[in-house]
Structure formats: structure tokens, C-alpha cells
Coordinates of N, CA and C in Angstrom, one line a residue:
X1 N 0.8 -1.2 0.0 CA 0.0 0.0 0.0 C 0.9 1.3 0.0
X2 N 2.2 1.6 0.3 CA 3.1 1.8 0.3 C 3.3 2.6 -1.1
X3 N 4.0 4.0 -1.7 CA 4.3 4.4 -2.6 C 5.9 3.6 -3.3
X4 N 6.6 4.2 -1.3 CA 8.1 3.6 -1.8 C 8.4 2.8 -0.3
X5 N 8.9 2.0 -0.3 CA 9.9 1.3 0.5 C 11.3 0.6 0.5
X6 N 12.1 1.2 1.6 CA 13.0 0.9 1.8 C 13.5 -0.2 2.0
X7 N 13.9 -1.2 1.1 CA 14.5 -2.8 1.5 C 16.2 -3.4 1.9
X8 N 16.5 -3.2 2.7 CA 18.1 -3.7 3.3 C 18.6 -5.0 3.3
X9 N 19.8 -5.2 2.7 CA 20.3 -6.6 2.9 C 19.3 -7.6 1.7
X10 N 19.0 -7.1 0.6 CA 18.4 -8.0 -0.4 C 19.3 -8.8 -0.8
X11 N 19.0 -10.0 -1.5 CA 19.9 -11.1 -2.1 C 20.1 -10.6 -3.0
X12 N 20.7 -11.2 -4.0 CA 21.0 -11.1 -5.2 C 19.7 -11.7 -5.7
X13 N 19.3 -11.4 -7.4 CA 18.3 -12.5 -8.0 C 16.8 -11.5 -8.4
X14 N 16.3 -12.3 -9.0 CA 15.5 -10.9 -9.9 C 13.9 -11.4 -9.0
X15 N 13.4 -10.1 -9.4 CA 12.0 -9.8 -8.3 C 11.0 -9.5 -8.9
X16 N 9.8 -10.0 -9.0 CA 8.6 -9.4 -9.7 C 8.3 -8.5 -8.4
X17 N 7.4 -7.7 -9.2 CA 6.5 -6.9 -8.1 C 5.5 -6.3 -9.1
X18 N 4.2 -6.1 -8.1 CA 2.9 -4.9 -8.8 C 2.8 -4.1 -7.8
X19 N 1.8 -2.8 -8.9 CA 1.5 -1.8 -8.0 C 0.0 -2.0 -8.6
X20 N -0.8 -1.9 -7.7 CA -2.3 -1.9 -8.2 C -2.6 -0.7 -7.3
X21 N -3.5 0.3 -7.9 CA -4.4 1.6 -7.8 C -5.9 0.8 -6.9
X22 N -6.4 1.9 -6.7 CA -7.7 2.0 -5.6 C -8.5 1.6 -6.9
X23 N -8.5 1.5 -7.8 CA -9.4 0.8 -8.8 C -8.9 -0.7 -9.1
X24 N -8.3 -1.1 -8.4 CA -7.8 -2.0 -8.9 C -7.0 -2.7 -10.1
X25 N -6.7 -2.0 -10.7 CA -6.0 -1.4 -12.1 C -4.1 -2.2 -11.3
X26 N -3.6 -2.5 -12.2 CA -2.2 -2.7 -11.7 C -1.3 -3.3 -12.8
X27 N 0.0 -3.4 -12.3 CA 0.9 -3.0 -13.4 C 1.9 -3.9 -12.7
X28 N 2.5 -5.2 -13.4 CA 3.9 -6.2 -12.8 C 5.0 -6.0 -13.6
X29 N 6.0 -5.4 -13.1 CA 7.1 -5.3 -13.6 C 8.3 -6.0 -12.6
X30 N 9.3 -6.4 -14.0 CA 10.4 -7.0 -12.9 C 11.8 -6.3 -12.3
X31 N 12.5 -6.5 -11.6 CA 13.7 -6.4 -11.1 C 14.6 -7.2 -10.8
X32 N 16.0 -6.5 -11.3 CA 17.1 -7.5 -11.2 C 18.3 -7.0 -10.4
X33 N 18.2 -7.8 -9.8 CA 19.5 -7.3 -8.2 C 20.7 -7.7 -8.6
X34 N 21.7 -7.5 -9.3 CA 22.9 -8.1 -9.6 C 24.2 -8.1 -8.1
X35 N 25.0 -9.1 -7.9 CA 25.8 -9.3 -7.0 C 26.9 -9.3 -7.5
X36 N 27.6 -8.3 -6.8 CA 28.8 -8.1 -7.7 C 30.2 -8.9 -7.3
X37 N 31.1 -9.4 -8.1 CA 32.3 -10.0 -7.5 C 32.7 -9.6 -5.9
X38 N 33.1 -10.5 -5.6 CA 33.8 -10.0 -3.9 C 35.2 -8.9 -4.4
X39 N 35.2 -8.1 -3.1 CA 36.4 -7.5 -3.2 C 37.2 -7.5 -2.4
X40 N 37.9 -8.2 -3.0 CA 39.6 -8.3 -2.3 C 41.1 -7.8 -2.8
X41 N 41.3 -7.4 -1.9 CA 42.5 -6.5 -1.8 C 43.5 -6.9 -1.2
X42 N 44.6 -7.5 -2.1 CA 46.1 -7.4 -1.4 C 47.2 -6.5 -2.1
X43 N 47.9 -6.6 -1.2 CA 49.2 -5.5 -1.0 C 50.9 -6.0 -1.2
X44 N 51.8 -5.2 -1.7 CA 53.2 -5.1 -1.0 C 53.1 -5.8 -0.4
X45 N 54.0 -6.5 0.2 CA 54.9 -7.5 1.7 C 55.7 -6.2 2.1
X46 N 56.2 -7.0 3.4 CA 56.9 -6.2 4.3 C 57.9 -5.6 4.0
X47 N 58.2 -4.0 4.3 CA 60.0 -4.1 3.6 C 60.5 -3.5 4.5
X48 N 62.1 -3.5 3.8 CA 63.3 -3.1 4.7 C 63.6 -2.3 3.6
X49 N 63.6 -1.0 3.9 CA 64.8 0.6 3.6 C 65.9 1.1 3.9
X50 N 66.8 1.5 3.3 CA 67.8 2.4 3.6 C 67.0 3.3 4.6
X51 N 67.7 4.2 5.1 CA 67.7 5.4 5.8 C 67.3 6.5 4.6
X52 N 66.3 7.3 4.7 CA 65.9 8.5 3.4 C 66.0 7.7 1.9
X53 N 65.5 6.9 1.8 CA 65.1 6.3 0.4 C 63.4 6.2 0.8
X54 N 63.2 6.3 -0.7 CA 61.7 6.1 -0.4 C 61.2 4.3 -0.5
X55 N 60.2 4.1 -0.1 CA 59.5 2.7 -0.2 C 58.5 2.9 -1.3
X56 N 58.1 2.1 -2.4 CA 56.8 2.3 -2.9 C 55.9 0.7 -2.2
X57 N 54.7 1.0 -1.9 CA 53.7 0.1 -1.9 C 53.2 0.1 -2.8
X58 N 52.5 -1.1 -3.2 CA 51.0 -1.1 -4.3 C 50.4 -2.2 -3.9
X59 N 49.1 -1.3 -4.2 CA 48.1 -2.3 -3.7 C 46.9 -2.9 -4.9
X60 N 46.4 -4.0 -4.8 CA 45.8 -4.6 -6.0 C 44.5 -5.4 -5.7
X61 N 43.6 -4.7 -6.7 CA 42.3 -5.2 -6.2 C 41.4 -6.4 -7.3
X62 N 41.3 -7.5 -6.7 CA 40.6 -8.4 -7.6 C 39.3 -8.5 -7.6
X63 N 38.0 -8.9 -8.2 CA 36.5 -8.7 -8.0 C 36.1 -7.5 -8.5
X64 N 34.9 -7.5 -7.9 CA 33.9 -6.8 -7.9 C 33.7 -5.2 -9.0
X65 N 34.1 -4.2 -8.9 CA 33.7 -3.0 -10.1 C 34.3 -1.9 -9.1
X66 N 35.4 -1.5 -10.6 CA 35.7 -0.1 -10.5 C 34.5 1.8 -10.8
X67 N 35.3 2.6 -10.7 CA 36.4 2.9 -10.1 C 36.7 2.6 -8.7
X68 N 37.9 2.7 -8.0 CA 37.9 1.8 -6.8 C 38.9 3.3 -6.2
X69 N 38.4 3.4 -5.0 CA 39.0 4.7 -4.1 C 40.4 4.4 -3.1
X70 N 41.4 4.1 -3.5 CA 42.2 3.5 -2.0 C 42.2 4.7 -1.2
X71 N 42.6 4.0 0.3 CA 42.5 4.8 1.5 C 44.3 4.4 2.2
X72 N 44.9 5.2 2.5 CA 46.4 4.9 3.1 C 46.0 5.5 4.6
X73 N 45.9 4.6 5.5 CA 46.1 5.3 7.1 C 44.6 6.6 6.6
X74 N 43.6 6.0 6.1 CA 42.8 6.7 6.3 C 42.5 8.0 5.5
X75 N 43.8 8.0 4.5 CA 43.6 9.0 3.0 C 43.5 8.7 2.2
X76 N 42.9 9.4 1.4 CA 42.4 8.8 -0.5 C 43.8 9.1 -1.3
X77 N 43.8 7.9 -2.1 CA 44.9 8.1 -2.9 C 44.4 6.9 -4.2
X78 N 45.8 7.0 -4.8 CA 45.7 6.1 -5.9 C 46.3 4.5 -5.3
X79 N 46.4 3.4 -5.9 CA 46.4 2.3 -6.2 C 48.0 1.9 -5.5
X80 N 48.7 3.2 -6.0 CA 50.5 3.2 -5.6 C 50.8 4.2 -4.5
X81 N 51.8 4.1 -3.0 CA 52.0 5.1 -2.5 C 53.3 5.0 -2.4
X82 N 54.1 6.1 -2.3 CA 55.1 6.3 -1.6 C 55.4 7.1 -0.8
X83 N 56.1 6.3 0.3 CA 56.4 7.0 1.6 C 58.3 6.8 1.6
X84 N 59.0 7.9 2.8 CA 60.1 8.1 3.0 C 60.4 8.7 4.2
X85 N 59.9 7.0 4.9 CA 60.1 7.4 6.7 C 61.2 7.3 6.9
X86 N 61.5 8.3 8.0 CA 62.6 8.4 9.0 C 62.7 6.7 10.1
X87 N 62.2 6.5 10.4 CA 61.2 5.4 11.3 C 60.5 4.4 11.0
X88 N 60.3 2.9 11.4 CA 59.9 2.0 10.8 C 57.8 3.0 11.2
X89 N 57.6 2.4 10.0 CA 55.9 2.7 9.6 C 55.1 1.8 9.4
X90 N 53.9 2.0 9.9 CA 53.2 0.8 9.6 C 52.3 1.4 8.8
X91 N 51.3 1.1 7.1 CA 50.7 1.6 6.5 C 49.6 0.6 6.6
X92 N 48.3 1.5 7.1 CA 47.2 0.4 7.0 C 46.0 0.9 5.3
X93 N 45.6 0.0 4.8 CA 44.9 -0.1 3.7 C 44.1 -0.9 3.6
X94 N 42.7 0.0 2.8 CA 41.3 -0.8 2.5 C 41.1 0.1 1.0
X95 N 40.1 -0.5 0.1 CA 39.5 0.1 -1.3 C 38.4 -0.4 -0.4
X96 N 37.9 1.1 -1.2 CA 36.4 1.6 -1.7 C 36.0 1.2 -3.2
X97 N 34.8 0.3 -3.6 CA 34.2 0.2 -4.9 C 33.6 1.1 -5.5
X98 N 33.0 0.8 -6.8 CA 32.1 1.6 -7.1 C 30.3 1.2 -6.6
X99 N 30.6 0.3 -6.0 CA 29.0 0.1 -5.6 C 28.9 0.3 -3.7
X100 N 29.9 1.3 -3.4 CA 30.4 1.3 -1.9 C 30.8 0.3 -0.7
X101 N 31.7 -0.9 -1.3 CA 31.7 -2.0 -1.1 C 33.0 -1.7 -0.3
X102 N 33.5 -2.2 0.7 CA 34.6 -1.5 1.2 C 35.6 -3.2 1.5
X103 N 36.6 -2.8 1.4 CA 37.5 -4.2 1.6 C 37.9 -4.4 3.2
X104 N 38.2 -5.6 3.5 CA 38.9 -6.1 4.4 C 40.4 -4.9 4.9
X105 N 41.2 -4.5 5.8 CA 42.3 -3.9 6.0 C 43.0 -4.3 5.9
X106 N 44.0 -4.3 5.2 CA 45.7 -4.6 5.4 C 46.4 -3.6 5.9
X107 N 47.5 -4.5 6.0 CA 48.8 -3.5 6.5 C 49.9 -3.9 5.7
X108 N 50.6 -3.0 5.7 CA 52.4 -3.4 5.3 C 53.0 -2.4 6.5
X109 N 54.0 -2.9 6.7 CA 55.3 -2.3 7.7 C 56.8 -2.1 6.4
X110 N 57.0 -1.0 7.0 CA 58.5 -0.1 6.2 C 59.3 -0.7 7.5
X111 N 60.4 -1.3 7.4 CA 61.7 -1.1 8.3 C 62.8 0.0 8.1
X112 N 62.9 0.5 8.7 CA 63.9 1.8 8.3 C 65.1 1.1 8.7
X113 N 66.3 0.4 8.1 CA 67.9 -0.4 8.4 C 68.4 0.3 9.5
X114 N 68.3 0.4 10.5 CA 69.3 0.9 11.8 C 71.2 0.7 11.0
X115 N 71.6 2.2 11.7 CA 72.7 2.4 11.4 C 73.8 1.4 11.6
X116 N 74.6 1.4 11.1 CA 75.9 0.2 11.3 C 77.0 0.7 12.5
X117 N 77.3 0.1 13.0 CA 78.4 0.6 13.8 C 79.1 -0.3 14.3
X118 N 80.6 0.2 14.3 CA 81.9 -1.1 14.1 C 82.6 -1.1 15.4
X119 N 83.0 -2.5 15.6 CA 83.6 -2.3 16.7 C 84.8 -3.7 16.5
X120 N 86.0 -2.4 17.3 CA 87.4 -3.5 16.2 C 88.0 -3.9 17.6
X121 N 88.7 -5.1 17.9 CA 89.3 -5.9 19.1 C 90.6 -6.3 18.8
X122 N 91.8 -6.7 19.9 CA 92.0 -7.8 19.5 C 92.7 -8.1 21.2
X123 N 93.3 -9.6 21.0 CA 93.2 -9.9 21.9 C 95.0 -9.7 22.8
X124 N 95.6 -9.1 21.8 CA 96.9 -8.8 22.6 C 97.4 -7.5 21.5
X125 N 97.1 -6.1 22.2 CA 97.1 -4.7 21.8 C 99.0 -4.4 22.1
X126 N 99.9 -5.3 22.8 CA 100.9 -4.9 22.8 C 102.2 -5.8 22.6
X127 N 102.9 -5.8 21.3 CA 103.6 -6.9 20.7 C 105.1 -6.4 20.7
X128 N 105.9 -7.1 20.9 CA 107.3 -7.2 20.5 C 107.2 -7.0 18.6
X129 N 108.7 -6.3 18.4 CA 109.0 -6.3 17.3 C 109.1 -7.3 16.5
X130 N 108.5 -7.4 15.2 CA 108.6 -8.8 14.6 C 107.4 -9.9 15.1
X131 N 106.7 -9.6 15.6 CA 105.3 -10.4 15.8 C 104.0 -9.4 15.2
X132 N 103.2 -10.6 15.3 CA 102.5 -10.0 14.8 C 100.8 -10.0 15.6
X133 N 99.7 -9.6 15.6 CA 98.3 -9.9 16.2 C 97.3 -9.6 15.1
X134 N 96.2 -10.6 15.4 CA 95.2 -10.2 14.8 C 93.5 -9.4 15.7
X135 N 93.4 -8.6 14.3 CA 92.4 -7.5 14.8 C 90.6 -8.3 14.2
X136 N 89.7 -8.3 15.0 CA 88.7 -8.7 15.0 C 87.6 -8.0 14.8
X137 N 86.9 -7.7 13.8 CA 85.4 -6.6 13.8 C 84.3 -7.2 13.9
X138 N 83.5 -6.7 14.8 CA 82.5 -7.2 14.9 C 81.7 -5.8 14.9
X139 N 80.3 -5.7 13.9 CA 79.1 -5.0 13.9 C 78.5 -5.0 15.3
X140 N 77.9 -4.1 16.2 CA 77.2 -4.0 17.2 C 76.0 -3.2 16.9
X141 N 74.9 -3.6 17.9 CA 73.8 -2.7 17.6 C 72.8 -3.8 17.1
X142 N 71.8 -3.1 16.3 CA 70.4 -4.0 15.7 C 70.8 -4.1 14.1
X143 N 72.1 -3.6 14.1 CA 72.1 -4.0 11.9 C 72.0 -5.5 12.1
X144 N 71.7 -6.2 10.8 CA 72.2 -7.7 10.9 C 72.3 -7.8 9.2
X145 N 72.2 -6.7 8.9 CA 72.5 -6.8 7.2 C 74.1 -7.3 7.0
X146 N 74.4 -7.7 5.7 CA 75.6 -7.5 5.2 C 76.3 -6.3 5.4
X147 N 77.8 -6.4 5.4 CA 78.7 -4.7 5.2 C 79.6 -5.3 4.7
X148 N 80.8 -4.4 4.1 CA 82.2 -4.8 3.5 C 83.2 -4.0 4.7
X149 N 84.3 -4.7 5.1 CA 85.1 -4.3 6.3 C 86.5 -3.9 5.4
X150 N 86.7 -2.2 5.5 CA 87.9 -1.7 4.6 C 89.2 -2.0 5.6
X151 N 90.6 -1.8 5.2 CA 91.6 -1.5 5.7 C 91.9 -0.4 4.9
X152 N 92.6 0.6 5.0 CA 93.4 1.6 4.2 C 92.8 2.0 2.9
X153 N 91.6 1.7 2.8 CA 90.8 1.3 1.6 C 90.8 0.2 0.6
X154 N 91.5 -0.7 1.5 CA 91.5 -1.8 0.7 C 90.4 -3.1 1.4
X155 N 89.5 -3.7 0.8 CA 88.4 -4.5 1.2 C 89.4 -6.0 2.0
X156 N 89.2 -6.2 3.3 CA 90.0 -7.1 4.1 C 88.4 -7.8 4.6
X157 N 89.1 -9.4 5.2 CA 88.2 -9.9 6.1 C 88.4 -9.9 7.9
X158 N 87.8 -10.4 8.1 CA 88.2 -10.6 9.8 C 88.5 -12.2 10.1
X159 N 89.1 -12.4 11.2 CA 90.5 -11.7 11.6 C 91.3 -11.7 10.8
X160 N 91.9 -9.7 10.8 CA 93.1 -9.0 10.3 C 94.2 -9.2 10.9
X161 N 95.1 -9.9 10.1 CA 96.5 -9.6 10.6 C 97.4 -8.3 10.6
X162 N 98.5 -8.2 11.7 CA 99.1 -6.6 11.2 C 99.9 -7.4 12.1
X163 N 101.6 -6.3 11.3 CA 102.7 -6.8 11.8 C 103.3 -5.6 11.5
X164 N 102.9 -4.5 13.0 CA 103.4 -3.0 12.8 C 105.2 -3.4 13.5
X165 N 105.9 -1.8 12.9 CA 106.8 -2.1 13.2 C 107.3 -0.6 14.1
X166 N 105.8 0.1 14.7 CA 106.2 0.7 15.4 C 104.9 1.0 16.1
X167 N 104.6 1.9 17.1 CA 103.4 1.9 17.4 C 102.4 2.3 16.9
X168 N 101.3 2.3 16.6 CA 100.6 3.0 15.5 C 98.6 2.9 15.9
X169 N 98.2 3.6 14.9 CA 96.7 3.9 15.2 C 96.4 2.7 13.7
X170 N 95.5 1.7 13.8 CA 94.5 0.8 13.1 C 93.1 1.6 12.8
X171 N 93.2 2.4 11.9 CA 91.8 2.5 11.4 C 90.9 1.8 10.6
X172 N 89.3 0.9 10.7 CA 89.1 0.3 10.4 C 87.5 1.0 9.8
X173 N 87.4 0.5 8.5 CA 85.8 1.3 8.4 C 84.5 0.0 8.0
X174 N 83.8 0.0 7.9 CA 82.9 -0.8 7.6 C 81.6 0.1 6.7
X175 N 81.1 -0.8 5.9 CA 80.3 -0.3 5.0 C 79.4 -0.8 4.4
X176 N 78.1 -0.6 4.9 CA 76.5 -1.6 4.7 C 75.9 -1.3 3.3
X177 N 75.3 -2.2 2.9 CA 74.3 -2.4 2.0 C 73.7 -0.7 1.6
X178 N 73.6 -0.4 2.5 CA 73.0 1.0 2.5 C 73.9 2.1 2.0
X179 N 75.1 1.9 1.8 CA 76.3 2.2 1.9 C 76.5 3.7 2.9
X180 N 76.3 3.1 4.3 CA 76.2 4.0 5.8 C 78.0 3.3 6.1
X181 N 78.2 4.5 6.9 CA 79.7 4.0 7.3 C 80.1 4.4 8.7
X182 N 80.6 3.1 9.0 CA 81.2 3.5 10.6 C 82.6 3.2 10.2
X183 N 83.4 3.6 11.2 CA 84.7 3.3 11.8 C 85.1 3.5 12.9
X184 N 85.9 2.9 13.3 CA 86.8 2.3 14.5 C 88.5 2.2 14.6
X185 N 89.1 2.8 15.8 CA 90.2 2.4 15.4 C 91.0 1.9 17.2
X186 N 91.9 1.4 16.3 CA 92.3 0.4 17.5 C 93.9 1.1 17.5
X187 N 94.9 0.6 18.9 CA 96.1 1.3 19.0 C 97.1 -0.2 19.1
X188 N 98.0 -0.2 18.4 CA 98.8 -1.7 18.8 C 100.3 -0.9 19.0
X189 N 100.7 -1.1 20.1 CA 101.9 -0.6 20.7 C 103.0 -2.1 20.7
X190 N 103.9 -1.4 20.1 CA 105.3 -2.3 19.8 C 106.1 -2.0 21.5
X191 N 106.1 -3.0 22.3 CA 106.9 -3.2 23.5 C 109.1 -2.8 23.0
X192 N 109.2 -1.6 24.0 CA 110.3 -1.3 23.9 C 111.4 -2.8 23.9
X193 N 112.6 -2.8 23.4 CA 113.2 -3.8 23.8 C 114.2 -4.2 24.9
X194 N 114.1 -4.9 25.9 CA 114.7 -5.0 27.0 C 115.9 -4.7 27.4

């Protein structure tokens, strides 16, 4: 009896309906509810950054009907972002359809590479003339990436041998993936002779 009514949560699947007048006069016409593909959205995997490089994400939507609106942490954007944190980031993401269909959330996480920092050892810093010791580097801190460990600028491994013949300063540098640089230096004193 109704002109219009409001119906929620209808199936998919087609609907007859009539409208008959106070004379009884009436009119069947049909309707078709189309259900549109599901929408699902996945993303990038997790990454690891240099320090000030940018990250790109993209995100990709399968199902249902464009145009499709993405949301980053709750802003409209396109399909691709990039970001260039200082700080590991977490980026959360959902699409909007064209029939206001909204996706499930994801995330990706940016790791931002923590800095490298070197640290050179050894186990006997004071030698007679004509001997020799070896020098040890070890990376400290949260890096666990790869680096390349210099001598004098020449690429060496660990344990370094040195066979000074006076007392002297060991400068050692190290050099990550990122190409971030620490250095370290160590002192090896030649024992006067008796």
C-alpha cells in the first residue's frame, strides 16, 4: 500500500513486483539485483629501507567493479604510495568500490635499516718487534645486514693480521648495504726492547 519502500540486505536475484491503484488497475514489472564479484585486496609485503630512500607500496584489487577509491592510514589516494620514513611505519589499507563495497584492512610495515656501527678488538694490543696480532670486527647494535670491512681502503676480512713495526693507530671502516659508514680504530703498541 506503500508508494516507496525501503528494503536492506536484499539477495542477489531478480523480483517481480505490482503496484495496483484504488481501482484495482495494476501494473507487474520485474527487477534484477545483480551481486557483484567480492572485493579483495592485497598489498606489498613487508619491507626493509635504507635510511631517506623512499619505499613504494601497491596495492591490488581483484572482483567486484571499479572505479575503486584506496584509502592509506585513512587518505584517499591512488592504487601506488610512496612513503620516506625516518622510522619503521606501519601503513594500514582498505578500497572503496564503485557500488560502496569496502575491503577487508591490510597492513604493510617499512623497516627503516638501523645504522651500522663497528667495533674493532683484539686480543693482545701490545707486541714485541717482529710479531704480529690479529684484529677482530665485529658489527654491534640491531644492523644484521651484510657490510664490507675496509683496511686503508682496501676490502679485508676478519681476523686481520698486522705486523706494525712501530706503534701506530689501526683505522678500520665498515660499509653496509646502504652504503652507511662507521669506523673504529684500535692502537697496537710495539713493546720497547729490553
Amino acid at each position: 500500500t506503500a508508494s516507496t519502500e525501503d528494503l536492506v540486505n536484499v539477495p542477489a536475484g531478480t523480483y517481480y513486483y505490482q503496484i495496483k491503484d484504488t481501482n484495482n488497475c495494476f501494473v507487474t514489472d520485474t527487477l534484477i539485483i545483480n551481486q557483484s564479484l567480492e572485493l579483495i585486496l592485497s598489498c606489498s609485503a613487508d619491507t626493509l629501507i635504507c635510511k631517506n630512500t623512499p619505499a613504494v607500496i601497491q596495492a591490488f584489487v581483484t572482483g567486484s567493479e571499479g572505479p575503486f577509491n584506496f584509502y592509506w592510514n585513512g587518505n584517499s589516494g591512488l592504487s601506488v604510495f610512496t612513503i620516506t620514513p625516518s622510522t619503521d611505519t606501519t601503513m594500514y589499507i582498505y578500497v572503496q568500490d564503485a557500488n560502496n563495497c569496502v575491503s577487508d584492512t591490510l597492513n604493510v610495515t617499512i623497516s627503516v635499516s638501523p645504522s651500522i656501527q663497528l667495533s674493532v678488538s683484539t686480543a693482545n694490543d701490545s707486541i714485541c718487534l717482529g710479531n704480529s696480532t690479529q684484529i677482530n670486527a665485529n658489527i654491534i647494535g640491531e644492523y644484521m645486514g651484510t657490510y664490507t670491512l675496509y683496511y686503508n681502503n682496501q676490502i679485508i676480512s676478519t681476523p686481520y693480521t698486522v705486523s706494525p713495526v712501530v706503534t701506530n693507530d689501526w683505522i678500520f671502516m665498515a660499509q653496509d648495504s646502504c652504503n652507511i659508514q662507521s669506523s673504529d680504530t684500535i692502537t697496537i703498541y710495539i713493546m720497547p726492547v729490553p
